[in-house]
Amino acid sequence: MNLMQNKNLILWIEALFAVLSVWVLLMVEAYPDHSMFLLRLYVLVLICITIVLVGVVRYFQGQHSAVDIDRICEMVRQVETPAFIWSDDLSTLYTNEAMDELLGIDEREDPGDTAVLLGNFFHSIGISPHDAAEELSEDIYESAIECRNGARRTISWTTSLLKKTPQASLYFSIGFETTELEDAKFKLMKKAEDLTRSQRRYQLSMKLSGIGILLCESTKPVYYASDEAQQFLGIDTDHITFAEFRKKLHPDDRFLFDEYLENIRSTRPNSLSSRPRFLQLRISSGADKHYVWYSYHYHENLLNQSGKPIIGGALIDITTEKNKDAMIEKLAFMDEITEIANRNKLMHDGEETYRLCQTMGTYCWVIVIDIDRFHIINDSYGYENGDKILKNVAHVLCKYTASGGFAARVSADNFVLVLHDYTVNGDDEMPVRTLEHIRADLTSMSAGDFSSINLTCSAGFARIPSDGHSFHEVLEHAEFALAMGRGELSYIMGYDANMHEEIVHQGEMEKQLFYAIEQHHLQLYYQPKVDLKTKKIMGAEALIRWIKPDGTMISPNVFIPIAEKTGMISDISQFVLREAVQQTALWQQMGLSPIVMSINFASGDFYQANVCEVVQSVLVRHGLQPQYLELELTERLALGDINYTVQQMNALRDMGILLAMDDFGTGYSSLSYIQLLPLTLLKLDRSFIIEIETDRVAQEICSAVIKIAKSMDIETIAEGVEYEGQSEILKNMGCDYIQGYLYGKPMTASAFQKRLEINTYGREL
Ligand code: C2E
Ligand code: MG
Ligand code: MG
């Protein structure tokens, strides 16, 4: 407004100047004599006016350019947003309509003093009028203004210097309404705060509930992991590949996980299940392999934006529940001595393993392990040490389950090892290789606490799923393979379907044996028994042979078990008893040194109620004194029914017949049981004798058995002596007799007779 007033003043001066020029011209016309004076007066007036004008113009130019200000004023007028031109001495103010509205200036009213107006305005936006120029021109200045109607408006001011003079500077300020922007910003901030708050709440509840979240798309092999899940897994990123995740699982749970992956890979959008599923997995968060049990409850009824199935769920620590389960399981499924799985657990987990192998197309080995001669170790070193050894064996076996599998103890010294075979086609060498390692471990184990025990084991194995239709069947086949070794030491055999053919073959044998008995193709051979002190034959063992018409000889090891199974054994035994007694009596009648004739008794014979009568009648018929007849029983046979055995044996002993325990050390008896039996002789099994020169355990066992037998008045004989060295050791141990190839193989009656003749007539053997 001041600016316009100044401009009008100049116009007035210019009009005055024109009127004055016209008046001078008229006066010169009217008074030509005074024209000179008039002209001089006119020039003088002109000069004065010019001086005044120049002064006025100078004055205004000192503050602004009249042309610029005009243009800017015009611009300001047209701008719709509040704008004003002002001087920092608060003397000048030009506003547009929007600014007037902001300042509350009504067109009809006098705006009042410029300095007051500007001063109030600057105060209202929080600036001191003196610092207004400095504050506003520095940067965009944001102000919150309360309008007359009470509404709050946010306006950002931009200010630029138009003109600077020594007296004052002229500024142009324009304001941009940012009220809506601010509102939006405020709302956004509030939303962000809400979000952060709810996120914090979510994180806190996740933390408190101890739930981790794992999500994946069925097509991508990567899990997204929540903070909690990251903590469970021991990772510091929000994703983990399936391969990395699998590595963190307990080896026994990887199969389950593989099965789960197989399932989710085949998940299609139209085959999503609404049922939640769950997996129980052991996960290790670090390299220390400390596993924690988690339950993963997952859903697959989710789709992402592009319609692909998302599989996700909650990972929950279930260690406490598992510990409770473990306690219950321990009672029902754990072997007390070794603290590994018992038979129940083996069958349960075995069936599960079988199912998984079938689903996944993978393999497992079932290895049945038997500790060789364990009962002897038990007898010699006591049950406490026996238990200690079993624990150590279990410990050794568990070592081999680390990369997948489990171990179980199923009976006294019988263990089962189930091993996962991760190779594509199955690693056929795996069982034998593992067993060799186990044997080496057993050797070094006995070298520690039990230095005098040479622990060995035998094993049979079969493969899941190819060697049976169920775990039960595979296990049976592995046991079957072990049984094929018939007590042989350090025996390892894999199951082979042909083994059954062998059984079929036995059926064929049965028929042939029946025929052989009828046709008298069975014949007795005699093997000398020698007194270690005199080196003279003191007895013979009658050993049966099946000689076919074509001359082939079949071992009793082959046909006696068949005869026992079919009942033909009683015919065979009667034949042996008759033949052996008759032959012994005959040799005595011939004047040869009397010998003790041993015959092998089978369980069928022994458990016959009239066994004493039968033996008695044969002795009487052939005129042989009972002290020349010795019956050999095996441990298994003798201990079938211990009370009956004792009763029956006492009856035979009362008759004066000698009783020997055959194959001592291979059966199931213990020395404490043997004490109950009225034995006259213990026959140390050939398996000890084979090793007696090299194996300290065999030596110690033989020595201990001989000593104990002596203390019970039982004589001892060693079977299978083939070398002088063995004979020497046995003699030094105090063994009474020996039997073996060293002094003669089983031979025909005529061959034996010759040996007996030499024996009788004083020549040393
Ligand atoms: P056994 O009663 O322990 O007989 C000893 C076996 O060891 C015999 O085998 C004998 O030939 C063998 N043997 C003896 N000394 C040596 C040696 O130095 N080296 C080697 N390698 N072997 C030696 P055989 O005759 O084949 O008899 C095997 C088994 O068959 C017998 O073991 C016995 O259990 C059974 N058996 C034999 N004859 C009869 C019988 O008449 N009735 C019954 N029920 N079983 C019999
Ligand atoms: Mg025998
Ligand atoms: Mg024997």
Short mmCIF file of C-alpha atoms in Angstrom, two decimals, residues 36-329:
data_model
loop_
_atom_site.label_atom_id
_atom_site.label_comp_id
_atom_site.label_asym_id
_atom_site.label_seq_id
_atom_site.Cartn_x
_atom_site.Cartn_y
_atom_site.Cartn_z
CA MET A 36 13.53 36.05 -21.58
CA PHE A 37 12.72 36.48 -17.95
CA LEU A 38 9.93 33.96 -18.20
CA LEU A 39 12.13 31.44 -19.99
CA ARG A 40 14.82 31.86 -17.35
CA LEU A 41 12.18 31.47 -14.64
CA TYR A 42 10.80 28.41 -16.43
CA VAL A 43 14.23 26.81 -16.73
CA LEU A 44 14.88 27.59 -13.08
CA VAL A 45 11.54 26.04 -12.07
CA LEU A 46 12.32 23.06 -14.32
CA ILE A 47 15.69 22.58 -12.74
CA CYS A 48 14.07 22.77 -9.30
CA ILE A 49 11.37 20.26 -10.26
CA THR A 50 13.99 17.97 -11.84
CA ILE A 51 16.08 18.17 -8.68
CA VAL A 52 12.98 17.30 -6.61
CA LEU A 53 12.06 14.43 -8.98
CA VAL A 54 15.55 13.05 -9.03
CA GLY A 55 15.53 13.18 -5.25
CA VAL A 56 12.18 11.37 -5.08
CA VAL A 57 13.25 8.76 -7.64
CA ARG A 58 16.54 8.35 -5.84
CA TYR A 59 14.67 7.87 -2.64
CA PHE A 60 12.53 5.09 -4.07
CA GLN A 61 15.34 3.60 -6.10
CA GLY A 62 17.29 3.39 -2.84
CA GLN A 63 14.64 0.90 -1.65
CA HIS A 64 13.53 -0.94 -4.79
CA SER A 65 13.23 -0.80 -8.46
CA ALA A 66 9.88 0.53 -9.30
CA VAL A 67 9.67 -1.71 -12.37
CA ASP A 68 10.65 -4.97 -10.44
CA ILE A 69 8.38 -4.21 -7.59
CA ASP A 70 5.53 -3.70 -9.97
CA ARG A 71 6.15 -6.96 -11.65
CA ILE A 72 6.57 -8.80 -8.37
CA CYS A 73 3.51 -7.07 -6.94
CA GLU A 74 1.57 -8.21 -9.97
CA MET A 75 2.84 -11.74 -9.53
CA VAL A 76 2.10 -11.72 -5.82
CA ARG A 77 -1.40 -10.61 -6.58
CA GLN A 78 -1.99 -13.50 -8.91
CA VAL A 79 -0.58 -16.15 -6.62
CA GLU A 80 -3.26 -18.06 -4.77
CA THR A 81 -1.09 -19.07 -1.93
CA PRO A 82 -0.20 -16.47 0.78
CA ALA A 83 2.59 -14.14 -0.34
CA PHE A 84 3.87 -10.77 0.81
CA ILE A 85 6.62 -8.26 0.20
CA TRP A 86 8.03 -6.64 3.26
CA SER A 87 10.95 -4.68 4.54
CA ASP A 88 12.96 -5.66 7.57
CA ASP A 89 12.40 -2.27 9.17
CA LEU A 90 8.70 -3.24 9.06
CA SER A 91 7.82 -0.09 7.19
CA THR A 92 6.78 -1.78 3.97
CA LEU A 93 4.21 -4.51 3.46
CA TYR A 94 2.46 -5.60 0.33
CA THR A 95 0.13 -8.61 0.60
CA ASN A 96 -2.07 -10.60 -1.71
CA GLU A 97 -5.57 -11.81 -1.02
CA ALA A 98 -4.54 -15.14 0.47
CA MET A 99 -2.15 -13.38 2.80
CA ASP A 100 -4.82 -10.86 3.76
CA GLU A 101 -7.05 -13.72 4.69
CA LEU A 102 -4.31 -15.24 6.75
CA LEU A 103 -3.64 -11.94 8.49
CA GLY A 104 -7.36 -11.43 8.98
CA ILE A 105 -7.38 -8.17 6.98
CA ASP A 106 -10.72 -7.12 5.67
CA GLU A 107 -10.69 -5.08 2.41
CA ARG A 108 -13.28 -2.74 3.84
CA GLU A 109 -11.37 -1.95 6.97
CA ASP A 110 -8.22 0.03 7.50
CA PRO A 111 -5.43 -2.50 7.82
CA GLY A 112 -3.74 -0.39 10.46
CA ASP A 113 -0.07 0.20 11.02
CA THR A 114 2.24 -1.88 8.83
CA ALA A 115 4.80 -2.39 11.60
CA VAL A 116 2.13 -3.65 14.03
CA LEU A 117 0.62 -5.92 11.40
CA LEU A 118 3.96 -7.45 10.44
CA GLY A 119 5.11 -7.62 14.06
CA ASN A 120 1.96 -9.54 15.10
CA PHE A 121 2.28 -11.85 12.18
CA PHE A 122 5.89 -12.74 12.91
CA HIS A 123 5.04 -13.34 16.57
CA SER A 124 2.21 -15.63 15.54
CA ILE A 125 4.58 -17.84 13.60
CA GLY A 126 7.08 -17.86 16.42
CA ILE A 127 9.65 -15.39 15.12
CA SER A 128 10.87 -12.22 16.69
CA PRO A 129 10.21 -9.35 14.22
CA HIS A 130 13.85 -8.25 14.53
CA ASP A 131 15.17 -11.67 13.53
CA ALA A 132 12.46 -12.25 10.92
CA ALA A 133 14.69 -11.49 7.96
CA GLU A 134 17.45 -13.76 9.24
CA GLU A 135 15.19 -16.64 10.26
CA LEU A 136 12.97 -16.62 7.21
CA SER A 137 15.62 -16.19 4.58
CA GLU A 138 17.81 -18.98 5.89
CA ASP A 139 15.75 -21.98 4.80
CA ILE A 140 12.19 -23.09 4.34
CA TYR A 141 10.44 -22.05 7.48
CA GLU A 142 7.55 -24.17 8.63
CA SER A 143 4.91 -22.49 10.72
CA ALA A 144 1.73 -23.58 12.37
CA ILE A 145 -0.85 -20.85 12.30
CA GLU A 146 -4.09 -20.74 14.11
CA CYS A 147 -6.72 -19.07 11.98
CA ARG A 148 -9.49 -16.92 13.23
CA ASN A 149 -11.98 -19.73 12.79
CA GLY A 150 -9.78 -21.83 15.08
CA ALA A 151 -8.45 -24.13 12.37
CA ARG A 152 -4.75 -24.90 12.44
CA ARG A 153 -2.85 -24.51 9.22
CA THR A 154 0.69 -25.53 8.47
CA ILE A 155 2.45 -23.27 6.03
CA SER A 156 6.03 -23.49 4.83
CA TRP A 157 7.56 -20.14 3.99
CA THR A 158 10.22 -19.43 1.41
CA THR A 159 11.80 -16.02 1.55
CA SER A 160 14.14 -14.22 -0.84
CA LEU A 161 15.87 -10.90 -0.69
CA LEU A 162 14.62 -8.45 -3.29
CA LYS A 163 16.66 -5.37 -2.54
CA LYS A 164 19.12 -4.26 0.03
CA THR A 165 19.70 -0.59 0.97
CA PRO A 166 21.56 0.92 3.89
CA GLN A 167 18.23 1.80 5.49
CA ALA A 168 16.34 -1.46 4.98
CA SER A 169 16.11 -4.64 2.94
CA LEU A 170 13.08 -5.66 0.98
CA TYR A 171 12.00 -9.32 1.07
CA PHE A 172 9.55 -11.43 -0.76
CA SER A 173 7.96 -14.33 1.19
CA ILE A 174 5.66 -16.95 -0.20
CA GLY A 175 3.94 -19.63 1.82
CA PHE A 176 2.90 -23.14 0.75
CA GLU A 177 0.12 -24.83 2.53
CA THR A 178 1.37 -28.20 3.90
CA THR A 179 -1.51 -28.78 6.30
CA GLU A 180 -2.78 -31.87 4.40
CA LEU A 181 0.71 -33.12 3.91
CA GLU A 182 1.35 -32.75 7.61
CA ASP A 183 -1.90 -34.52 8.41
CA ALA A 184 -0.93 -37.36 6.13
CA LYS A 185 2.53 -37.42 7.66
CA PHE A 186 1.03 -37.49 11.11
CA LYS A 187 -1.34 -40.30 10.23
CA LEU A 188 1.50 -42.20 8.59
CA MET A 189 3.66 -41.79 11.64
CA LYS A 190 0.85 -42.94 13.86
CA LYS A 191 0.31 -45.97 11.64
CA ALA A 192 4.04 -46.70 11.71
CA GLU A 193 4.01 -46.38 15.47
CA ASP A 194 0.99 -48.68 15.69
CA LEU A 195 2.75 -51.12 13.42
CA THR A 196 5.93 -51.00 15.45
CA ARG A 197 3.92 -51.43 18.60
CA SER A 198 1.98 -54.38 17.26
CA GLN A 199 5.18 -55.83 15.83
CA ARG A 200 6.79 -55.48 19.23
CA ARG A 201 3.73 -57.08 20.80
CA TYR A 202 3.92 -59.92 18.26
CA GLN A 203 7.62 -60.39 18.88
CA LEU A 204 7.11 -60.36 22.62
CA SER A 205 4.28 -62.87 22.45
CA MET A 206 6.41 -65.05 20.16
CA LYS A 207 9.24 -64.82 22.63
CA LEU A 208 6.98 -65.57 25.59
CA SER A 209 5.28 -68.44 23.83
CA GLY A 210 8.64 -69.76 22.59
CA ILE A 211 7.29 -70.35 19.09
CA GLY A 212 9.43 -70.05 15.99
CA ILE A 213 7.92 -69.70 12.54
CA LEU A 214 9.18 -71.45 9.44
CA LEU A 215 7.68 -70.70 6.05
CA CYS A 216 8.54 -71.84 2.58
CA GLU A 217 7.13 -71.93 -0.89
CA SER A 218 6.72 -75.46 -2.09
CA THR A 219 8.81 -74.61 -5.15
CA LYS A 220 11.75 -72.99 -3.36
CA PRO A 221 14.16 -74.98 -1.19
CA VAL A 222 14.46 -72.20 1.40
CA TYR A 223 12.78 -71.51 4.71
CA TYR A 224 11.97 -68.06 5.96
CA ALA A 225 12.76 -68.15 9.69
CA SER A 226 11.29 -65.83 12.34
CA ASP A 227 13.53 -64.34 15.06
CA GLU A 228 12.71 -67.16 17.43
CA ALA A 229 13.22 -69.78 14.76
CA GLN A 230 16.58 -68.20 13.95
CA GLN A 231 17.53 -68.56 17.57
CA PHE A 232 16.46 -72.23 17.62
CA LEU A 233 18.51 -72.90 14.52
CA GLY A 234 21.51 -70.82 15.59
CA ILE A 235 21.44 -68.62 12.49
CA ASP A 236 21.56 -64.85 12.12
CA THR A 237 19.71 -64.43 8.82
CA ASP A 238 16.01 -64.76 8.21
CA HIS A 239 16.38 -67.62 5.76
CA ILE A 240 17.95 -71.05 5.67
CA THR A 241 18.15 -73.54 2.82
CA PHE A 242 16.65 -77.02 3.21
CA ALA A 243 20.13 -78.51 2.85
CA GLU A 244 21.48 -76.38 5.70
CA PHE A 245 18.40 -77.15 7.78
CA ARG A 246 18.81 -80.89 7.18
CA LYS A 247 22.41 -80.72 8.35
CA LYS A 248 21.23 -79.35 11.68
CA LEU A 249 18.95 -82.35 12.25
CA HIS A 250 19.84 -85.42 14.23
CA PRO A 251 20.95 -88.09 11.74
CA ASP A 252 18.06 -90.33 12.80
CA ASP A 253 15.52 -87.60 11.95
CA ARG A 254 16.85 -86.79 8.50
CA PHE A 255 14.80 -89.63 7.05
CA LEU A 256 11.62 -88.07 8.41
CA PHE A 257 12.59 -84.71 7.02
CA ASP A 258 13.33 -86.21 3.61
CA GLU A 259 9.91 -87.76 3.62
CA TYR A 260 8.36 -84.41 4.55
CA LEU A 261 10.26 -82.68 1.70
CA GLU A 262 9.06 -85.30 -0.70
CA ASN A 263 5.50 -84.53 0.42
CA ILE A 264 5.74 -80.78 0.12
CA ARG A 265 7.45 -80.96 -3.26
CA SER A 266 4.47 -82.82 -4.56
CA THR A 267 2.03 -80.32 -3.03
CA ARG A 268 -0.19 -78.75 -5.69
CA PRO A 269 -2.53 -75.78 -5.17
CA ASN A 270 -5.52 -78.04 -5.72
CA SER A 271 -4.32 -80.77 -3.39
CA LEU A 272 -3.71 -78.65 -0.30
CA SER A 273 -4.71 -80.27 2.92
CA SER A 274 -6.49 -78.23 5.55
CA ARG A 275 -5.33 -80.57 8.26
CA PRO A 276 -2.30 -79.40 10.24
CA ARG A 277 0.52 -81.90 10.16
CA PHE A 278 3.43 -82.27 12.47
CA LEU A 279 6.97 -83.54 12.62
CA GLN A 280 9.09 -84.16 15.66
CA LEU A 281 12.72 -83.37 15.01
CA ARG A 282 15.93 -83.03 16.96
CA ILE A 283 17.78 -79.87 15.97
CA SER A 284 21.25 -78.74 16.91
CA SER A 285 21.80 -74.99 16.90
CA GLY A 286 25.57 -75.19 16.94
CA ALA A 287 28.53 -77.32 16.08
CA ASP A 288 28.49 -78.99 19.53
CA LYS A 289 25.80 -81.40 18.31
CA HIS A 290 23.64 -80.76 21.32
CA TYR A 291 20.18 -81.64 20.05
CA VAL A 292 16.92 -80.14 21.24
CA TRP A 293 13.55 -81.71 20.46
CA TYR A 294 11.13 -79.56 18.43
CA SER A 295 7.68 -80.16 17.15
CA TYR A 296 7.00 -78.56 13.77
CA HIS A 297 3.24 -78.04 13.27
CA TYR A 298 2.73 -77.02 9.72
CA HIS A 299 -0.10 -76.20 7.37
CA GLU A 300 -0.12 -76.38 3.65
CA ASN A 301 -3.41 -74.62 2.95
CA LEU A 302 -1.87 -71.25 2.21
CA LEU A 303 -1.24 -69.62 -1.15
CA ASN A 304 1.02 -66.68 -1.88
CA GLN A 305 0.06 -63.74 -4.17
CA SER A 306 1.06 -65.65 -7.27
CA GLY A 307 -1.05 -68.63 -6.21
CA LYS A 308 1.84 -70.91 -5.25
CA PRO A 309 1.43 -73.09 -2.15
CA ILE A 310 3.11 -71.85 0.98
CA ILE A 311 3.94 -74.37 3.64
CA GLY A 312 4.49 -72.94 7.05
CA GLY A 313 4.07 -73.51 10.69
CA ALA A 314 5.27 -73.27 14.21
CA LEU A 315 8.44 -74.71 15.64
CA ILE A 316 7.94 -75.48 19.33
CA ASP A 317 10.51 -76.68 21.81
CA ILE A 318 9.15 -79.95 23.22
CA THR A 319 12.22 -81.04 25.14
CA THR A 320 10.33 -81.16 28.44
CA GLU A 321 7.55 -83.31 26.99
CA LYS A 322 10.13 -85.49 25.30
CA ASN A 323 12.00 -85.89 28.57
CA LYS A 324 8.79 -87.08 30.20
CA ASP A 325 8.16 -89.41 27.27
CA ALA A 326 11.74 -90.56 27.53
CA MET A 327 11.23 -91.49 31.16
CA ILE A 328 8.16 -93.52 30.34
CA GLU A 329 9.90 -94.96 27.33
#
